[in-house]
Structures are given as C-alpha cells and as structure tokens.
C-alpha cells in the first residue's frame, strides 16, 4: 500500500488481513497456495528446527518479506505474546 494512502484506506486494507499465530498454523498457511501471505514475523531467538526451516523456505519461495524481532518486540506487534510462539 503506498505511503500516500489515507489512514482510512490503510485501515481498511489491513482489516481484511488475517494474522496467524504459531509455527504449525503458519506452515499450513504457507503450504496452501490459495492463501495470500504478506509478511512473516519471527523472533530472533527462535531455535533452528525443521518447521522453522520449512517456514523460511516457503516464505522465500513466495518472495515474502521476512522480518525478525526480539521476543518483546514480536509480542508488541502481535498483541498476543502468549500465542505468537516466536
């Protein structure tokens, strides 16, 4: 969305988006070509695992923006620190 868009346009755009919490739900969404994924937010502190490796691989294949944050910053972004799982 261009920076020149009004607040109401941006709000309308983002209100149509779904935020997915958790590694397995995110992985399922990324595997589904019918789901339009925009940005992947990860905690820097995530341990390497086969799930996170596949999530990153699928995000890269889709050309998605991948942003890494501290756990505290990710909790602020998600507004759901108990559910975001990094």
PDB file of N, CA and C in Angstrom:
ATOM      1  N   UNK A   1       0.855  -1.162   0.000  1.00  0.00           N
ATOM      2  CA  UNK A   1       0.000   0.000   0.000  1.00  0.00           C
ATOM      3  C   UNK A   1       0.903   1.226   0.000  1.00  0.00           C
ATOM      4  N   UNK A   2       0.702   2.163  -0.910  1.00  0.00           N
ATOM      5  CA  UNK A   2       1.553   3.350  -0.997  1.00  0.00           C
ATOM      6  C   UNK A   2       1.473   4.194   0.277  1.00  0.00           C
ATOM      7  N   UNK A   3       2.564   4.892   0.561  1.00  0.00           N
ATOM      8  CA  UNK A   3       2.612   5.750   1.741  1.00  0.00           C
ATOM      9  C   UNK A   3       1.629   6.902   1.646  1.00  0.00           C
ATOM     10  N   UNK A   4       1.182   7.231   0.444  1.00  0.00           N
ATOM     11  CA  UNK A   4       0.268   8.352   0.252  1.00  0.00           C
ATOM     12  C   UNK A   4      -1.177   7.973   0.580  1.00  0.00           C
ATOM     13  N   UNK A   5      -1.434   6.708   0.820  1.00  0.00           N
ATOM     14  CA  UNK A   5      -2.798   6.282   1.126  1.00  0.00           C
ATOM     15  C   UNK A   5      -3.237   6.902   2.449  1.00  0.00           C
ATOM     16  N   UNK A   6      -4.497   7.234   2.520  1.00  0.00           N
ATOM     17  CA  UNK A   6      -5.024   7.837   3.743  1.00  0.00           C
ATOM     18  C   UNK A   6      -5.096   6.789   4.848  1.00  0.00           C
ATOM     19  N   UNK A   7      -5.212   7.263   6.062  1.00  0.00           N
ATOM     20  CA  UNK A   7      -5.325   6.365   7.211  1.00  0.00           C
ATOM     21  C   UNK A   7      -6.491   5.406   7.033  1.00  0.00           C
ATOM     22  N   UNK A   8      -7.637   5.911   6.594  1.00  0.00           N
ATOM     23  CA  UNK A   8      -8.817   5.052   6.442  1.00  0.00           C
ATOM     24  C   UNK A   8      -8.603   3.993   5.362  1.00  0.00           C
ATOM     25  N   UNK A   9      -7.869   4.335   4.300  1.00  0.00           N
ATOM     26  CA  UNK A   9      -7.566   3.340   3.261  1.00  0.00           C
ATOM     27  C   UNK A   9      -6.654   2.248   3.817  1.00  0.00           C
ATOM     28  N   UNK A  10      -5.621   2.668   4.558  1.00  0.00           N
ATOM     29  CA  UNK A  10      -4.702   1.684   5.147  1.00  0.00           C
ATOM     30  C   UNK A  10      -5.434   0.802   6.150  1.00  0.00           C
ATOM     31  N   UNK A  11      -6.267   1.413   6.983  1.00  0.00           N
ATOM     32  CA  UNK A  11      -7.015   0.657   7.984  1.00  0.00           C
ATOM     33  C   UNK A  11      -7.927  -0.358   7.309  1.00  0.00           C
ATOM     34  N   UNK A  12      -8.598   0.055   6.242  1.00  0.00           N
ATOM     35  CA  UNK A  12      -9.481  -0.845   5.503  1.00  0.00           C
ATOM     36  C   UNK A  12      -8.693  -2.001   4.897  1.00  0.00           C
ATOM     37  N   UNK A  13      -7.527  -1.683   4.327  1.00  0.00           N
ATOM     38  CA  UNK A  13      -6.671  -2.707   3.719  1.00  0.00           C
ATOM     39  C   UNK A  13      -6.255  -3.749   4.751  1.00  0.00           C
ATOM     40  N   UNK A  14      -5.749  -3.282   5.892  1.00  0.00           N
ATOM     41  CA  UNK A  14      -5.243  -4.204   6.906  1.00  0.00           C
ATOM     42  C   UNK A  14      -6.352  -4.906   7.673  1.00  0.00           C
ATOM     43  N   UNK A  15      -7.536  -4.342   7.717  1.00  0.00           N
ATOM     44  CA  UNK A  15      -8.637  -5.005   8.426  1.00  0.00           C
ATOM     45  C   UNK A  15      -9.107  -6.255   7.689  1.00  0.00           C
ATOM     46  N   UNK A  16      -8.727  -6.371   6.416  1.00  0.00           N
ATOM     47  CA  UNK A  16      -9.100  -7.545   5.625  1.00  0.00           C
ATOM     48  C   UNK A  16      -8.085  -8.671   5.760  1.00  0.00           C
ATOM     49  N   UNK A  17      -7.018  -8.428   6.515  1.00  0.00           N
ATOM     50  CA  UNK A  17      -5.957  -9.423   6.664  1.00  0.00           C
ATOM     51  C   UNK A  17      -6.177 -10.252   7.916  1.00  0.00           C
ATOM     52  N   UNK A  18      -5.693 -11.453   7.859  1.00  0.00           N
ATOM     53  CA  UNK A  18      -5.761 -12.380   8.980  1.00  0.00           C
ATOM     54  C   UNK A  18      -4.352 -12.579   9.522  1.00  0.00           C
ATOM     55  N   UNK A  19      -4.192 -12.482  10.818  1.00  0.00           N
ATOM     56  CA  UNK A  19      -2.903 -12.744  11.442  1.00  0.00           C
ATOM     57  C   UNK A  19      -2.923 -14.163  11.980  1.00  0.00           C
ATOM     58  N   UNK A  20      -1.904 -14.924  11.642  1.00  0.00           N
ATOM     59  CA  UNK A  20      -1.818 -16.315  12.061  1.00  0.00           C
ATOM     60  C   UNK A  20      -0.709 -16.432  13.101  1.00  0.00           C
ATOM     61  N   UNK A  21      -1.010 -17.059  14.231  1.00  0.00           N
ATOM     62  CA  UNK A  21      -0.056 -17.241  15.315  1.00  0.00           C
ATOM     63  C   UNK A  21       0.380 -18.694  15.387  1.00  0.00           C
ATOM     64  N   UNK A  22       1.651 -18.899  15.578  1.00  0.00           N
ATOM     65  CA  UNK A  22       2.164 -20.250  15.793  1.00  0.00           C
ATOM     66  C   UNK A  22       2.845 -20.811  14.568  1.00  0.00           C
ATOM     67  N   UNK A  23       3.832 -21.666  14.825  1.00  0.00           N
ATOM     68  CA  UNK A  23       4.612 -22.240  13.734  1.00  0.00           C
ATOM     69  C   UNK A  23       3.798 -23.161  12.844  1.00  0.00           C
ATOM     70  N   UNK A  24       3.072 -24.089  13.445  1.00  0.00           N
ATOM     71  CA  UNK A  24       2.324 -25.059  12.627  1.00  0.00           C
ATOM     72  C   UNK A  24       1.202 -24.399  11.823  1.00  0.00           C
ATOM     73  N   UNK A  25       0.417 -23.498  12.409  1.00  0.00           N
ATOM     74  CA  UNK A  25      -0.590 -22.809  11.595  1.00  0.00           C
ATOM     75  C   UNK A  25       0.044 -21.976  10.477  1.00  0.00           C
ATOM     76  N   UNK A  26       1.171 -21.324  10.770  1.00  0.00           N
ATOM     77  CA  UNK A  26       1.854 -20.538   9.737  1.00  0.00           C
ATOM     78  C   UNK A  26       2.350 -21.446   8.621  1.00  0.00           C
ATOM     79  N   UNK A  27       2.887 -22.587   8.989  1.00  0.00           N
ATOM     80  CA  UNK A  27       3.370 -23.546   7.997  1.00  0.00           C
ATOM     81  C   UNK A  27       2.229 -24.023   7.104  1.00  0.00           C
ATOM     82  N   UNK A  28       1.094 -24.335   7.697  1.00  0.00           N
ATOM     83  CA  UNK A  28      -0.057 -24.778   6.902  1.00  0.00           C
ATOM     84  C   UNK A  28      -0.521 -23.689   5.939  1.00  0.00           C
ATOM     85  N   UNK A  29      -0.538 -22.449   6.403  1.00  0.00           N
ATOM     86  CA  UNK A  29      -0.945 -21.341   5.530  1.00  0.00           C
ATOM     87  C   UNK A  29       0.034 -21.182   4.378  1.00  0.00           C
ATOM     88  N   UNK A  30       1.324 -21.300   4.661  1.00  0.00           N
ATOM     89  CA  UNK A  30       2.338 -21.156   3.610  1.00  0.00           C
ATOM     90  C   UNK A  30       2.289 -22.301   2.611  1.00  0.00           C
ATOM     91  N   UNK A  31       1.922 -23.474   3.059  1.00  0.00           N
ATOM     92  CA  UNK A  31       1.806 -24.629   2.153  1.00  0.00           C
ATOM     93  C   UNK A  31       0.617 -24.495   1.208  1.00  0.00           C
ATOM     94  N   UNK A  32      -0.404 -23.752   1.621  1.00  0.00           N
ATOM     95  CA  UNK A  32      -1.632 -23.592   0.846  1.00  0.00           C
ATOM     96  C   UNK A  32      -1.465 -22.443  -0.153  1.00  0.00           C
ATOM     97  N   UNK A  33      -1.334 -22.767  -1.410  1.00  0.00           N
ATOM     98  CA  UNK A  33      -1.129 -21.752  -2.454  1.00  0.00           C
ATOM     99  C   UNK A  33      -2.320 -20.801  -2.587  1.00  0.00           C
ATOM    100  N   UNK A  34      -3.480 -21.204  -2.074  1.00  0.00           N
ATOM    101  CA  UNK A  34      -4.667 -20.360  -2.134  1.00  0.00           C
ATOM    102  C   UNK A  34      -4.690 -19.260  -1.087  1.00  0.00           C
ATOM    103  N   UNK A  35      -3.768 -19.339  -0.132  1.00  0.00           N
ATOM    104  CA  UNK A  35      -3.697 -18.324   0.922  1.00  0.00           C
ATOM    105  C   UNK A  35      -2.651 -17.286   0.526  1.00  0.00           C
ATOM    106  N   UNK A  36      -3.074 -16.037   0.426  1.00  0.00           N
ATOM    107  CA  UNK A  36      -2.174 -14.947   0.071  1.00  0.00           C
ATOM    108  C   UNK A  36      -1.462 -14.476   1.333  1.00  0.00           C
ATOM    109  N   UNK A  37      -0.182 -14.755   1.424  1.00  0.00           N
ATOM    110  CA  UNK A  37       0.608 -14.387   2.603  1.00  0.00           C
ATOM    111  C   UNK A  37       1.419 -13.139   2.301  1.00  0.00           C
ATOM    112  N   UNK A  38       1.503 -12.235   3.276  1.00  0.00           N
ATOM    113  CA  UNK A  38       2.132 -10.938   3.057  1.00  0.00           C
ATOM    114  C   UNK A  38       3.503 -10.834   3.716  1.00  0.00           C
ATOM    115  N   UNK A  39       3.569 -10.960   5.031  1.00  0.00           N
ATOM    116  CA  UNK A  39       4.813 -10.766   5.771  1.00  0.00           C
ATOM    117  C   UNK A  39       4.941 -11.828   6.844  1.00  0.00           C
ATOM    118  N   UNK A  40       6.146 -12.307   7.045  1.00  0.00           N
ATOM    119  CA  UNK A  40       6.432 -13.280   8.096  1.00  0.00           C
ATOM    120  C   UNK A  40       7.244 -12.583   9.172  1.00  0.00           C
ATOM    121  N   UNK A  41       6.745 -12.609  10.397  1.00  0.00           N
ATOM    122  CA  UNK A  41       7.443 -12.021  11.538  1.00  0.00           C
ATOM    123  C   UNK A  41       7.926 -13.159  12.429  1.00  0.00           C
ATOM    124  N   UNK A  42       9.226 -13.163  12.725  1.00  0.00           N
ATOM    125  CA  UNK A  42       9.825 -14.209  13.551  1.00  0.00           C
ATOM    126  C   UNK A  42      10.614 -13.598  14.693  1.00  0.00           C
ATOM    127  N   UNK A  43      10.719 -14.358  15.772  1.00  0.00           N
ATOM    128  CA  UNK A  43      11.585 -13.943  16.874  1.00  0.00           C
ATOM    129  C   UNK A  43      13.018 -14.335  16.534  1.00  0.00           C
ATOM    130  N   UNK A  44      13.947 -13.434  16.811  1.00  0.00           N
ATOM    131  CA  UNK A  44      15.372 -13.705  16.577  1.00  0.00           C
ATOM    132  C   UNK A  44      15.813 -14.906  17.403  1.00  0.00           C
ATOM    133  N   UNK A  45      15.188 -15.086  18.554  1.00  0.00           N
ATOM    134  CA  UNK A  45      15.594 -16.146  19.481  1.00  0.00           C
ATOM    135  C   UNK A  45      15.073 -17.532  19.117  1.00  0.00           C
ATOM    136  N   UNK A  46      14.349 -17.669  18.014  1.00  0.00           N
ATOM    137  CA  UNK A  46      13.841 -18.991  17.626  1.00  0.00           C
ATOM    138  C   UNK A  46      14.985 -19.977  17.456  1.00  0.00           C
ATOM    139  N   UNK A  47      14.787 -21.168  17.994  1.00  0.00           N
ATOM    140  CA  UNK A  47      15.757 -22.238  17.765  1.00  0.00           C
ATOM    141  C   UNK A  47      15.560 -22.784  16.359  1.00  0.00           C
ATOM    142  N   UNK A  48      16.642 -23.231  15.767  1.00  0.00           N
ATOM    143  CA  UNK A  48      16.536 -23.857  14.448  1.00  0.00           C
ATOM    144  C   UNK A  48      15.768 -25.157  14.599  1.00  0.00           C
ATOM    145  N   UNK A  49      14.852 -25.385  13.695  1.00  0.00           N
ATOM    146  CA  UNK A  49      14.091 -26.636  13.683  1.00  0.00           C
ATOM    147  C   UNK A  49      13.656 -26.897  12.254  1.00  0.00           C
ATOM    148  N   UNK A  50      13.187 -28.101  12.015  1.00  0.00           N
ATOM    149  CA  UNK A  50      12.731 -28.427  10.665  1.00  0.00           C
ATOM    150  C   UNK A  50      11.508 -27.589  10.290  1.00  0.00           C
ATOM    151  N   UNK A  51      10.659 -27.269  11.274  1.00  0.00           N
ATOM    152  CA  UNK A  51       9.468 -26.463  10.984  1.00  0.00           C
ATOM    153  C   UNK A  51       9.863 -25.042  10.600  1.00  0.00           C
ATOM    154  N   UNK A  52      10.754 -24.416  11.391  1.00  0.00           N
ATOM    155  CA  UNK A  52      11.142 -23.041  11.054  1.00  0.00           C
ATOM    156  C   UNK A  52      11.913 -23.003   9.746  1.00  0.00           C
ATOM    157  N   UNK A  53      12.705 -24.026   9.473  1.00  0.00           N
ATOM    158  CA  UNK A  53      13.440 -24.081   8.203  1.00  0.00           C
ATOM    159  C   UNK A  53      12.463 -24.156   7.032  1.00  0.00           C
ATOM    160  N   UNK A  54      11.419 -24.972   7.153  1.00  0.00           N
ATOM    161  CA  UNK A  54      10.433 -25.089   6.071  1.00  0.00           C
ATOM    162  C   UNK A  54       9.628 -23.794   5.930  1.00  0.00           C
ATOM    163  N   UNK A  55       9.286 -23.169   7.049  1.00  0.00           N
ATOM    164  CA  UNK A  55       8.559 -21.894   7.006  1.00  0.00           C
ATOM    165  C   UNK A  55       9.382 -20.861   6.241  1.00  0.00           C
ATOM    166  N   UNK A  56      10.665 -20.745   6.580  1.00  0.00           N
ATOM    167  CA  UNK A  56      11.531 -19.785   5.896  1.00  0.00           C
ATOM    168  C   UNK A  56      11.696 -20.123   4.418  1.00  0.00           C
ATOM    169  N   UNK A  57      11.834 -21.401   4.112  1.00  0.00           N
ATOM    170  CA  UNK A  57      11.979 -21.816   2.713  1.00  0.00           C
ATOM    171  C   UNK A  57      10.735 -21.446   1.904  1.00  0.00           C
ATOM    172  N   UNK A  58       9.554 -21.750   2.444  1.00  0.00           N
ATOM    173  CA  UNK A  58       8.314 -21.430   1.738  1.00  0.00           C
ATOM    174  C   UNK A  58       8.116 -19.922   1.604  1.00  0.00           C
ATOM    175  N   UNK A  59       8.453 -19.178   2.651  1.00  0.00           N
ATOM    176  CA  UNK A  59       8.340 -17.711   2.590  1.00  0.00           C
ATOM    177  C   UNK A  59       9.270 -17.159   1.516  1.00  0.00           C
ATOM    178  N   UNK A  60      10.475 -17.671   1.445  1.00  0.00           N
ATOM    179  CA  UNK A  60      11.423 -17.216   0.418  1.00  0.00           C
ATOM    180  C   UNK A  60      10.942 -17.585  -0.977  1.00  0.00           C
ATOM    181  N   UNK A  61      10.377 -18.773  -1.137  1.00  0.00           N
ATOM    182  CA  UNK A  61       9.847 -19.182  -2.441  1.00  0.00           C
ATOM    183  C   UNK A  61       8.724 -18.255  -2.895  1.00  0.00           C
ATOM    184  N   UNK A  62       7.949 -17.770  -1.951  1.00  0.00           N
ATOM    185  CA  UNK A  62       6.840 -16.861  -2.271  1.00  0.00           C
ATOM    186  C   UNK A  62       7.299 -15.414  -2.415  1.00  0.00           C
ATOM    187  N   UNK A  63       8.562 -15.144  -2.116  1.00  0.00           N
ATOM    188  CA  UNK A  63       9.074 -13.782  -2.192  1.00  0.00           C
ATOM    189  C   UNK A  63       8.535 -12.880  -1.091  1.00  0.00           C
ATOM    190  N   UNK A  64       8.205 -13.484   0.037  1.00  0.00           N
ATOM    191  CA  UNK A  64       7.633 -12.730   1.151  1.00  0.00           C
ATOM    192  C   UNK A  64       8.693 -11.931   1.890  1.00  0.00           C
ATOM    193  N   UNK A  65       8.252 -10.855   2.503  1.00  0.00           N
ATOM    194  CA  UNK A  65       9.098 -10.093   3.410  1.00  0.00           C
ATOM    195  C   UNK A  65       9.208 -10.911   4.700  1.00  0.00           C
ATOM    196  N   UNK A  66      10.433 -11.117   5.177  1.00  0.00           N
ATOM    197  CA  UNK A  66      10.663 -11.826   6.439  1.00  0.00           C
ATOM    198  C   UNK A  66      11.344 -10.851   7.384  1.00  0.00           C
ATOM    199  N   UNK A  67      10.709 -10.606   8.510  1.00  0.00           N
ATOM    200  CA  UNK A  67      11.259  -9.672   9.495  1.00  0.00           C
ATOM    201  C   UNK A  67      11.507 -10.415  10.793  1.00  0.00           C
ATOM    202  N   UNK A  68      12.655 -10.136  11.397  1.00  0.00           N
ATOM    203  CA  UNK A  68      12.989 -10.761  12.675  1.00  0.00           C
ATOM    204  C   UNK A  68      12.990  -9.700  13.764  1.00  0.00           C
ATOM    205  N   UNK A  69      12.483 -10.075  14.929  1.00  0.00           N
ATOM    206  CA  UNK A  69      12.299  -9.152  16.043  1.00  0.00           C
ATOM    207  C   UNK A  69      12.727  -9.824  17.341  1.00  0.00           C
ATOM    208  N   UNK A  70      12.997  -9.017  18.359  1.00  0.00           N
ATOM    209  CA  UNK A  70      13.192  -9.571  19.695  1.00  0.00           C
ATOM    210  C   UNK A  70      11.847 -10.145  20.140  1.00  0.00           C
ATOM    211  N   UNK A  71      11.871 -11.022  21.144  1.00  0.00           N
ATOM    212  CA  UNK A  71      10.623 -11.607  21.646  1.00  0.00           C
ATOM    213  C   UNK A  71       9.665 -10.509  22.124  1.00  0.00           C
ATOM    214  N   UNK A  72      10.220  -9.507  22.828  1.00  0.00           N
ATOM    215  CA  UNK A  72       9.384  -8.416  23.347  1.00  0.00           C
ATOM    216  C   UNK A  72       8.750  -7.620  22.206  1.00  0.00           C
ATOM    217  N   UNK A  73       9.535  -7.320  21.178  1.00  0.00           N
ATOM    218  CA  UNK A  73       9.009  -6.566  20.039  1.00  0.00           C
ATOM    219  C   UNK A  73       7.944  -7.379  19.307  1.00  0.00           C
ATOM    220  N   UNK A  74       8.176  -8.668  19.153  1.00  0.00           N
ATOM    221  CA  UNK A  74       7.201  -9.529  18.475  1.00  0.00           C
ATOM    222  C   UNK A  74       5.894  -9.585  19.265  1.00  0.00           C
ATOM    223  N   UNK A  75       5.990  -9.647  20.576  1.00  0.00           N
ATOM    224  CA  UNK A  75       4.785  -9.652  21.410  1.00  0.00           C
ATOM    225  C   UNK A  75       4.013  -8.348  21.265  1.00  0.00           C
ATOM    226  N   UNK A  76       4.725  -7.223  21.144  1.00  0.00           N
ATOM    227  CA  UNK A  76       4.051  -5.939  20.924  1.00  0.00           C
ATOM    228  C   UNK A  76       3.374  -5.916  19.556  1.00  0.00           C
ATOM    229  N   UNK A  77       4.053  -6.439  18.544  1.00  0.00           N
ATOM    230  CA  UNK A  77       3.492  -6.455  17.191  1.00  0.00           C
ATOM    231  C   UNK A  77       2.247  -7.338  17.143  1.00  0.00           C
ATOM    232  N   UNK A  78       2.360  -8.536  17.722  1.00  0.00           N
ATOM    233  CA  UNK A  78       1.252  -9.492  17.662  1.00  0.00           C
ATOM    234  C   UNK A  78       0.123  -9.124  18.612  1.00  0.00           C
ATOM    235  N   UNK A  79       0.444  -8.340  19.638  1.00  0.00           N
ATOM    236  CA  UNK A  79      -0.528  -8.006  20.688  1.00  0.00           C
ATOM    237  C   UNK A  79      -1.073  -9.272  21.307  1.00  0.00           C
ATOM    238  N   UNK A  80      -0.280 -10.333  21.262  1.00  0.00           N
ATOM    239  CA  UNK A  80      -0.721 -11.627  21.752  1.00  0.00           C
ATOM    240  C   UNK A  80       0.498 -12.461  22.129  1.00  0.00           C
ATOM    241  N   UNK A  81       1.311 -11.982  23.065  1.00  0.00           N
ATOM    242  CA  UNK A  81       2.560 -12.626  23.430  1.00  0.00           C
ATOM    243  C   UNK A  81       2.428 -14.064  23.870  1.00  0.00           C
ATOM    244  N   UNK A  82       1.292 -14.444  24.412  1.00  0.00           N
ATOM    245  CA  UNK A  82       1.105 -15.826  24.871  1.00  0.00           C
ATOM    246  C   UNK A  82       0.858 -16.784  23.714  1.00  0.00           C
ATOM    247  N   UNK A  83       0.442 -16.258  22.583  1.00  0.00           N
ATOM    248  CA  UNK A  83       0.067 -17.108  21.465  1.00  0.00           C
ATOM    249  C   UNK A  83       1.059 -17.088  20.296  1.00  0.00           C
ATOM    250  N   UNK A  84       1.942 -16.104  20.219  1.00  0.00           N
ATOM    251  CA  UNK A  84       2.716 -15.943  18.988  1.00  0.00           C
ATOM    252  C   UNK A  84       3.807 -16.997  18.781  1.00  0.00           C
ATOM    253  N   UNK A  85       4.291 -17.660  19.817  1.00  0.00           N
ATOM    254  CA  UNK A  85       5.281 -18.746  19.732  1.00  0.00           C
ATOM    255  C   UNK A  85       6.576 -18.346  19.024  1.00  0.00           C
ATOM    256  N   UNK A  86       6.816 -17.082  18.850  1.00  0.00           N
ATOM    257  CA  UNK A  86       8.053 -16.639  18.190  1.00  0.00           C
ATOM    258  C   UNK A  86       7.952 -16.644  16.692  1.00  0.00           C
TER     259      UNK A  86
END
